[in-house]
CSV table of C-alpha atoms in Angstrom, one decimal:
chain,number,residue,atom,x,y,z
A,214,MET,CA,-43.7,-78.1,-135.1
A,215,ALA,CA,-43.9,-74.8,-136.8
A,216,THR,CA,-40.7,-73.3,-138.3
A,217,MET,CA,-39.7,-69.7,-139.1
A,218,ASN,CA,-40.5,-70.5,-142.8
A,219,ASP,CA,-44.0,-71.5,-141.8
A,220,VAL,CA,-44.5,-68.2,-140.0
A,221,ALA,CA,-43.2,-66.3,-143.0
A,222,ARG,CA,-45.6,-68.1,-145.3
A,223,VAL,CA,-48.7,-67.5,-143.2
A,224,ALA,CA,-47.7,-63.8,-142.6
A,225,GLY,CA,-47.0,-63.3,-146.3
A,226,VAL,CA,-43.5,-62.0,-145.6
A,227,SER,CA,-39.9,-63.1,-146.1
A,228,THR,CA,-38.1,-65.3,-143.6
A,229,SER,CA,-35.6,-62.5,-143.0
A,230,THR,CA,-38.5,-60.2,-142.0
A,231,VAL,CA,-39.7,-62.7,-139.4
A,232,SER,CA,-36.1,-62.8,-138.1
A,233,TYR,CA,-35.9,-59.0,-137.8
A,234,VAL,CA,-39.2,-58.9,-135.9
A,235,LEU,CA,-37.9,-61.5,-133.4
A,236,SER,CA,-34.4,-59.9,-133.0
A,237,GLY,CA,-35.3,-56.2,-133.2
A,238,LYS,CA,-32.2,-55.8,-135.4
A,239,ARG,CA,-34.1,-53.7,-138.0
A,240,SER,CA,-37.1,-51.4,-137.8
A,241,ILE,CA,-40.2,-53.1,-139.2
A,242,SER,CA,-43.5,-51.3,-139.9
A,243,PRO,CA,-46.3,-51.7,-137.3
A,244,ASP,CA,-48.6,-53.5,-139.9
A,245,THR,CA,-45.9,-56.0,-140.9
A,246,ARG,CA,-44.9,-56.6,-137.3
A,247,SER,CA,-48.6,-57.3,-136.4
A,248,GLN,CA,-48.9,-59.8,-139.3
A,249,VAL,CA,-45.8,-61.7,-138.1
A,250,LEU,CA,-46.9,-61.7,-134.5
A,251,ALA,CA,-50.4,-62.9,-135.5
A,252,ALA,CA,-48.8,-65.8,-137.5
A,253,ILE,CA,-46.6,-66.7,-134.6
A,254,GLU,CA,-49.6,-66.9,-132.3
A,255,LYS,CA,-51.7,-68.9,-134.8
A,256,LEU,CA,-49.0,-71.5,-135.4
A,257,GLY,CA,-47.7,-71.6,-131.8
A,258,TYR,CA,-44.2,-70.9,-133.0
A,259,SER,CA,-41.5,-70.8,-130.3
A,260,PRO,CA,-38.2,-69.6,-131.8
A,261,HIS,CA,-35.1,-71.5,-130.6
A,262,ALA,CA,-32.6,-69.4,-128.7
A,263,GLY,CA,-29.8,-70.5,-131.0
A,264,ALA,CA,-31.8,-69.4,-134.0
A,265,ARG,CA,-32.5,-66.1,-132.5
A,266,ALA,CA,-28.9,-65.6,-131.8
A,267,LEU,CA,-28.0,-66.4,-135.4
A,268,ALA,CA,-30.6,-64.1,-136.7
A,269,SER,CA,-29.5,-61.2,-134.6
A,270,ASN,CA,-25.8,-62.0,-134.9
A,271,LYS,CA,-25.6,-62.0,-131.1
A,272,SER,CA,-24.6,-64.8,-128.8
A,273,ASN,CA,-26.2,-63.3,-125.6
A,274,VAL,CA,-23.0,-64.2,-123.8
A,275,LEU,CA,-20.6,-61.9,-122.0
A,276,GLY,CA,-17.0,-62.9,-121.5
A,277,LEU,CA,-15.4,-62.4,-118.1
A,278,VAL,CA,-11.7,-62.5,-118.0
A,279,VAL,CA,-10.5,-63.5,-114.5
A,280,PRO,CA,-6.9,-64.6,-114.3
A,281,LEU,CA,-6.0,-66.1,-110.9
A,282,PRO,CA,-2.4,-65.5,-110.2
A,283,ASP,CA,-1.0,-66.8,-106.9
A,284,ASP,CA,-1.0,-63.4,-105.3
A,285,VAL,CA,-4.7,-62.7,-105.5
A,286,ASN,CA,-7.3,-63.5,-102.9
A,287,VAL,CA,-9.7,-65.9,-104.7
A,288,SER,CA,-12.5,-65.4,-102.3
A,289,VAL,CA,-12.5,-61.7,-102.9
A,290,VAL,CA,-12.2,-62.2,-106.7
A,291,MET,CA,-15.3,-64.4,-106.5
A,292,GLN,CA,-17.3,-61.6,-105.1
A,293,PHE,CA,-16.7,-59.6,-108.3
A,294,VAL,CA,-17.5,-62.7,-110.4
A,295,ALA,CA,-20.8,-63.3,-108.6
A,296,ALA,CA,-21.8,-59.6,-109.1
A,297,VAL,CA,-21.0,-59.8,-112.8
A,298,VAL,CA,-22.9,-63.1,-113.3
A,299,THR,CA,-26.0,-62.0,-111.3
A,300,THR,CA,-26.2,-58.6,-113.1
A,301,ALA,CA,-25.7,-60.3,-116.5
A,302,ARG,CA,-28.8,-62.4,-115.8
A,303,THR,CA,-30.9,-59.3,-115.4
A,304,PHE,CA,-30.0,-58.5,-119.0
A,305,GLU,CA,-30.7,-62.1,-120.1
A,306,GLN,CA,-27.0,-62.7,-120.7
A,307,ASP,CA,-24.9,-65.7,-119.9
A,308,VAL,CA,-21.3,-65.4,-118.8
A,309,LEU,CA,-18.3,-67.2,-120.2
A,310,LEU,CA,-15.5,-67.3,-117.6
A,311,LEU,CA,-11.9,-67.1,-118.9
A,312,THR,CA,-9.3,-67.8,-116.2
A,313,GLN,CA,-6.1,-67.9,-118.3
A,314,ASP,CA,-3.9,-64.9,-118.1
A,315,GLU,CA,-2.7,-65.2,-121.7
A,316,ALA,CA,-4.1,-63.1,-124.6
A,317,GLY,CA,-4.8,-66.1,-126.7
A,318,GLY,CA,-8.1,-66.9,-125.0
A,319,ILE,CA,-9.3,-63.3,-125.4
A,320,GLU,CA,-8.4,-63.3,-129.1
A,321,ARG,CA,-10.2,-66.7,-129.7
A,322,VAL,CA,-13.5,-65.7,-128.2
A,323,LEU,CA,-13.5,-62.2,-129.8
A,324,SER,CA,-12.4,-63.3,-133.3
A,325,GLN,CA,-15.0,-66.1,-133.4
A,326,SER,CA,-17.8,-63.9,-132.0
A,327,ILE,CA,-18.4,-66.2,-129.1
A,328,VAL,CA,-19.2,-63.3,-126.9
A,329,ASP,CA,-21.0,-60.0,-127.5
A,330,GLY,CA,-18.9,-58.0,-125.0
A,331,LEU,CA,-16.2,-58.5,-122.4
A,332,VAL,CA,-15.4,-57.6,-118.8
A,333,MET,CA,-11.7,-58.0,-117.9
A,334,MET,CA,-10.4,-58.1,-114.3
A,335,ASP,CA,-7.0,-58.0,-112.6
A,336,ILE,CA,-5.7,-55.1,-114.7
A,337,GLU,CA,-2.0,-54.2,-114.6
A,338,ALA,CA,-0.5,-50.8,-115.2
A,339,LYS,CA,0.9,-51.7,-118.6
A,340,ASP,CA,-1.4,-54.6,-119.3
A,341,PRO,CA,-0.5,-56.4,-122.6
A,342,ARG,CA,-4.1,-57.6,-123.0
A,343,VAL,CA,-5.6,-54.1,-123.3
A,344,PRO,CA,-4.3,-53.1,-126.7
A,345,LEU,CA,-5.4,-56.5,-128.0
A,346,LEU,CA,-8.8,-56.0,-126.7
A,347,ALA,CA,-9.0,-52.5,-128.2
A,348,LYS,CA,-8.1,-53.9,-131.6
A,349,PHE,CA,-11.3,-55.9,-131.8
A,350,ARG,CA,-13.5,-52.9,-131.0
A,351,LYS,CA,-16.0,-55.1,-129.1
A,352,PRO,CA,-18.0,-53.5,-126.2
A,353,ALA,CA,-15.6,-54.0,-123.3
A,354,VAL,CA,-15.0,-52.7,-119.8
A,355,LEU,CA,-11.9,-53.1,-117.6
A,356,ILE,CA,-12.3,-53.5,-113.8
A,357,GLY,CA,-9.2,-51.5,-113.0
A,358,VAL,CA,-7.5,-48.5,-114.6
A,359,PRO,CA,-4.2,-49.1,-116.6
A,360,ASP,CA,-1.8,-46.4,-117.5
A,361,ASP,CA,-3.3,-46.4,-121.1
A,362,ALA,CA,-6.8,-47.8,-121.5
A,363,HIS,CA,-6.6,-47.5,-125.3
A,364,GLY,CA,-10.1,-46.0,-125.5
A,365,ILE,CA,-11.7,-48.8,-123.4
A,366,SER,CA,-14.0,-47.9,-120.5
A,367,CYS,CA,-12.9,-48.6,-117.0
A,368,VAL,CA,-14.6,-49.0,-113.6
A,369,ASP,CA,-12.9,-49.5,-110.3
A,370,PHE,CA,-12.8,-48.6,-106.6
A,371,ASP,CA,-10.7,-45.5,-106.0
A,372,PHE,CA,-7.9,-47.3,-104.1
A,373,SER,CA,-5.7,-44.3,-103.9
A,374,ALA,CA,-8.5,-42.3,-102.2
A,375,ALA,CA,-9.1,-45.3,-99.9
A,376,SER,CA,-5.6,-45.0,-98.6
A,377,LYS,CA,-5.9,-41.2,-98.2
A,378,VAL,CA,-9.1,-41.6,-96.2
A,379,SER,CA,-7.5,-44.1,-94.0
A,380,VAL,CA,-4.4,-42.0,-93.3
A,381,ARG,CA,-6.4,-38.9,-92.6
A,382,HIS,CA,-8.6,-40.9,-90.1
A,383,LEU,CA,-5.5,-42.0,-88.2
A,384,VAL,CA,-4.0,-38.5,-88.3
A,385,GLU,CA,-7.2,-37.0,-86.9
A,386,LEU,CA,-6.9,-39.4,-84.0
A,387,GLY,CA,-3.5,-38.1,-83.2
A,388,HIS,CA,-1.3,-40.8,-84.8
A,389,THR,CA,2.0,-39.4,-86.1
A,390,LYS,CA,3.7,-42.7,-87.0
A,391,ILE,CA,1.7,-44.7,-89.5
A,392,ALA,CA,2.4,-47.9,-91.5
A,393,LEU,CA,0.9,-49.8,-94.4
A,394,ILE,CA,0.9,-53.5,-94.8
A,395,GLY,CA,0.1,-54.0,-98.5
A,396,SER,CA,-0.4,-56.7,-101.1
A,397,PRO,CA,2.1,-59.5,-101.7
A,398,LYS,CA,5.3,-58.5,-103.4
A,399,ALA,CA,4.2,-60.3,-106.6
A,400,SER,CA,1.2,-57.9,-106.9
A,401,LEU,CA,3.5,-54.9,-106.7
A,402,ASP,CA,6.1,-56.4,-109.0
A,403,ARG,CA,3.6,-56.9,-111.8
A,404,HIS,CA,2.0,-53.5,-111.0
A,405,ALA,CA,-1.5,-54.7,-110.3
A,406,THR,CA,-3.4,-51.4,-110.4
A,407,TYR,CA,-5.1,-51.9,-107.0
A,408,ALA,CA,-1.7,-52.5,-105.3
A,409,ASP,CA,0.0,-49.6,-107.0
A,410,ARG,CA,-2.8,-47.2,-106.2
A,411,VAL,CA,-3.1,-48.1,-102.5
A,412,LEU,CA,0.6,-47.5,-102.1
A,413,LYS,CA,0.6,-44.3,-104.1
A,414,GLY,CA,-2.3,-42.9,-102.0
A,415,PHE,CA,-0.7,-43.9,-98.8
A,416,ASP,CA,2.6,-42.2,-99.6
A,417,GLU,CA,1.0,-39.0,-100.8
A,418,ALA,CA,-1.4,-38.6,-97.9
A,419,SER,CA,1.3,-39.4,-95.3
A,420,ALA,CA,3.7,-37.0,-96.8
A,421,GLU,CA,1.1,-34.2,-97.0
A,422,SER,CA,0.2,-34.9,-93.3
A,423,GLY,CA,3.8,-34.6,-92.2
A,424,VAL,CA,3.7,-37.9,-90.3
A,425,GLU,CA,6.4,-40.6,-90.2
A,426,PHE,CA,5.4,-43.5,-92.4
A,427,ALA,CA,6.6,-46.8,-93.8
A,428,SER,CA,5.1,-49.5,-96.0
A,429,ARG,CA,5.8,-53.1,-96.6
A,430,ALA,CA,4.6,-55.7,-99.0
A,431,CYS,CA,3.5,-58.8,-97.2
A,432,GLU,CA,2.9,-62.4,-98.2
A,433,SER,CA,-0.3,-63.9,-97.1
A,434,THR,CA,1.2,-66.2,-94.5
A,435,PRO,CA,1.3,-66.1,-90.6
A,436,GLU,CA,5.1,-66.1,-90.7
A,437,ALA,CA,5.3,-63.2,-93.1
A,438,LEU,CA,2.8,-61.2,-91.1
A,439,LEU,CA,4.7,-61.8,-87.8
A,440,ASP,CA,8.0,-60.6,-89.4
A,441,THR,CA,6.3,-57.6,-90.9
A,442,LEU,CA,4.7,-56.5,-87.7
A,443,LYS,CA,7.9,-56.9,-85.8
A,444,GLU,CA,9.6,-54.7,-88.3
A,445,LEU,CA,6.9,-52.0,-88.3
A,446,LEU,CA,5.8,-51.9,-84.7
A,447,ASN,CA,9.1,-52.1,-82.8
A,448,GLY,CA,11.8,-49.6,-82.0
A,449,PRO,CA,11.8,-45.8,-81.8
A,450,SER,CA,9.9,-45.4,-85.1
A,451,ALA,CA,7.2,-48.0,-84.2
A,452,ALA,CA,3.9,-47.2,-85.8
A,453,THR,CA,0.8,-46.6,-83.7
A,454,GLY,CA,-1.5,-46.5,-86.7
A,455,LEU,CA,-1.7,-49.4,-89.1
A,456,ILE,CA,-3.4,-49.7,-92.5
A,457,VAL,CA,-3.8,-53.2,-93.9
A,458,HIS,CA,-4.7,-53.9,-97.5
A,459,ASN,CA,-4.3,-57.7,-97.6
A,460,GLU,CA,-7.5,-59.5,-97.0
A,461,SER,CA,-5.9,-62.9,-96.3
A,462,LEU,CA,-4.2,-61.4,-93.2
A,463,MET,CA,-7.2,-60.0,-91.5
A,464,PRO,CA,-8.4,-63.2,-89.8
A,465,ILE,CA,-5.0,-63.7,-88.1
A,466,LEU,CA,-4.0,-60.1,-87.5
A,467,ARG,CA,-5.5,-59.6,-84.0
A,468,ASP,CA,-4.1,-62.8,-82.6
A,469,THR,CA,-0.7,-62.1,-84.2
A,470,LEU,CA,-0.6,-58.6,-82.6
A,471,ALA,CA,-1.6,-60.2,-79.2
A,472,GLY,CA,1.3,-62.6,-79.5
A,473,LEU,CA,3.5,-59.6,-79.7
A,474,GLY,CA,1.9,-58.1,-76.6
A,475,LEU,CA,0.0,-55.5,-78.5
A,476,GLN,CA,-3.7,-54.7,-78.0
A,477,VAL,CA,-6.1,-53.1,-80.5
A,478,PRO,CA,-6.7,-50.2,-80.3
A,479,GLN,CA,-4.9,-49.4,-77.0
A,480,ASP,CA,-1.4,-50.0,-78.5
A,481,VAL,CA,-2.1,-49.9,-82.2
A,482,SER,CA,-5.1,-48.6,-84.2
A,483,VAL,CA,-5.9,-50.6,-87.3
A,484,VAL,CA,-7.8,-49.7,-90.5
A,485,ALA,CA,-8.6,-52.4,-93.1
A,486,ILE,CA,-9.1,-51.7,-96.8
A,487,ALA,CA,-11.2,-54.8,-97.5
A,488,PRO,CA,-14.7,-56.0,-98.5
A,489,THR,CA,-17.3,-55.5,-95.8
A,490,ASP,CA,-17.6,-59.2,-95.0
A,491,VAL,CA,-13.8,-59.4,-94.3
A,492,ALA,CA,-13.9,-56.4,-92.0
A,493,MET,CA,-16.9,-57.8,-90.1
A,494,ALA,CA,-15.7,-61.4,-89.8
A,495,SER,CA,-14.1,-60.8,-86.4
A,496,THR,CA,-15.3,-60.8,-82.8
A,497,ALA,CA,-14.5,-57.1,-82.9
A,498,PRO,CA,-15.0,-55.7,-86.4
A,499,TRP,CA,-12.3,-53.6,-88.0
A,500,THR,CA,-12.5,-49.9,-88.8
A,501,ALA,CA,-12.7,-50.2,-92.6
A,502,VAL,CA,-12.8,-48.7,-96.0
A,503,SER,CA,-15.0,-51.3,-97.7
A,504,ILE,CA,-14.2,-52.5,-101.3
A,505,PRO,CA,-17.7,-52.6,-102.9
A,506,ALA,CA,-17.3,-55.7,-105.2
A,507,GLN,CA,-21.0,-55.9,-105.8
A,508,ASP,CA,-21.2,-52.3,-107.0
A,509,ILE,CA,-18.2,-52.6,-109.2
A,510,GLY,CA,-19.3,-55.8,-110.9
A,511,ARG,CA,-22.8,-54.5,-111.5
A,512,ALA,CA,-21.4,-51.2,-113.0
A,513,ALA,CA,-19.1,-53.1,-115.3
A,514,VAL,CA,-21.9,-55.1,-116.8
A,515,GLU,CA,-24.2,-52.1,-117.1
A,516,MET,CA,-21.4,-50.2,-118.9
A,517,VAL,CA,-20.9,-53.1,-121.4
A,518,MET,CA,-24.6,-53.3,-122.1
A,519,GLU,CA,-24.8,-49.5,-122.7
A,520,ARG,CA,-22.1,-49.8,-125.3
A,521,MET,CA,-23.7,-52.7,-127.2
A,522,ASP,CA,-26.5,-50.6,-128.7
A,523,SER,CA,-24.9,-47.2,-128.8
A,524,GLU,CA,-21.8,-45.3,-129.6
A,525,LYS,CA,-21.4,-44.1,-126.0
A,526,PRO,CA,-17.8,-42.8,-125.6
A,527,ALA,CA,-15.3,-44.4,-123.2
A,528,GLU,CA,-15.3,-43.4,-119.6
A,529,ILE,CA,-13.4,-44.0,-116.4
A,530,ARG,CA,-15.7,-44.5,-113.4
A,531,LEU,CA,-14.2,-44.5,-109.9
A,532,ILE,CA,-16.3,-45.5,-106.9
A,533,VAL,CA,-15.6,-43.1,-104.1
A,534,PRO,CA,-14.6,-44.7,-100.8
A,535,SER,CA,-16.0,-44.1,-97.4
A,536,LEU,CA,-14.6,-45.1,-94.0
A,537,VAL,CA,-16.7,-46.7,-91.2
A,538,PRO,CA,-15.1,-46.2,-87.8
A,539,ARG,CA,-15.3,-49.1,-85.4
A,540,THR,CA,-13.5,-50.1,-82.2
A,541,SER,CA,-10.2,-51.0,-83.9
A,542,THR,CA,-9.2,-47.3,-84.0
A,543,ALA,CA,-9.0,-44.9,-81.1
A,544,ARG,CA,-7.5,-41.5,-80.3
A,545,LEU,CA,-3.8,-41.8,-79.4
A,546,ALA,CA,-3.4,-41.4,-75.7
């Protein structure tokens, strides 16, 4: 079986020149390149992937940091993971999945050059992993926008705008008392950026619209949902418009409301901030602002790859939300 040394001998060049032709790491003259390619064809040389990686000083592996705290919806997270993995394959990149939330795993893979770039999910407002990631100066993208990105590029859904679109839709339908059922308390306590931004957008849009409004964190259990609905939908300040940003609650929401004697949309209009499949997985699909996990995951990989071969400056890219009205919202009678 031919080796790289054999190719170099037949082509009359150094082994390093053969390596540069294969990796594209350095510019090689057309004549020399032709000599090397002719020798490769003559000998039937097939470079080993590992050898190519060593020659180019690249692993062809992207790291994907996906901590899985108890307060996240794993099925939704996996939509982002699938998008990253499938997009990475189009760039001939493998993906190394890191699920621990400690910084040690990130430091290990970066310091040992196990990965060429990194995508990091579940970003918190003051995320301790971000300055560590910035220290290594590897191509990296955050899915989420912290208070200080330390010069790292970010991509995310505009969760604040998603809340504002939802509030305005309900206000246009005549609702003057609006409530938000948000993420579990743990998400808000650790200031997961998506939870913070949904709440911020809801508060701002409701105040600007002059409506009565209330918000509650809610655990992803039937008991917690029932208690929260009783609190928000009873009494003189009972909401007639409801926004839900908690994917785990959507499959049980309609039946729980029915158990309280409330019909959708006759008694309460509901807007979901959730992936499309969650909004549609109901006998009567929800009016929804869809979270585009596929688009976000794809953009994150594309942004990392752009930064591997260039000095492209950091950017923050927010995907603009759009609301699709369905039968779960109606004009207030």
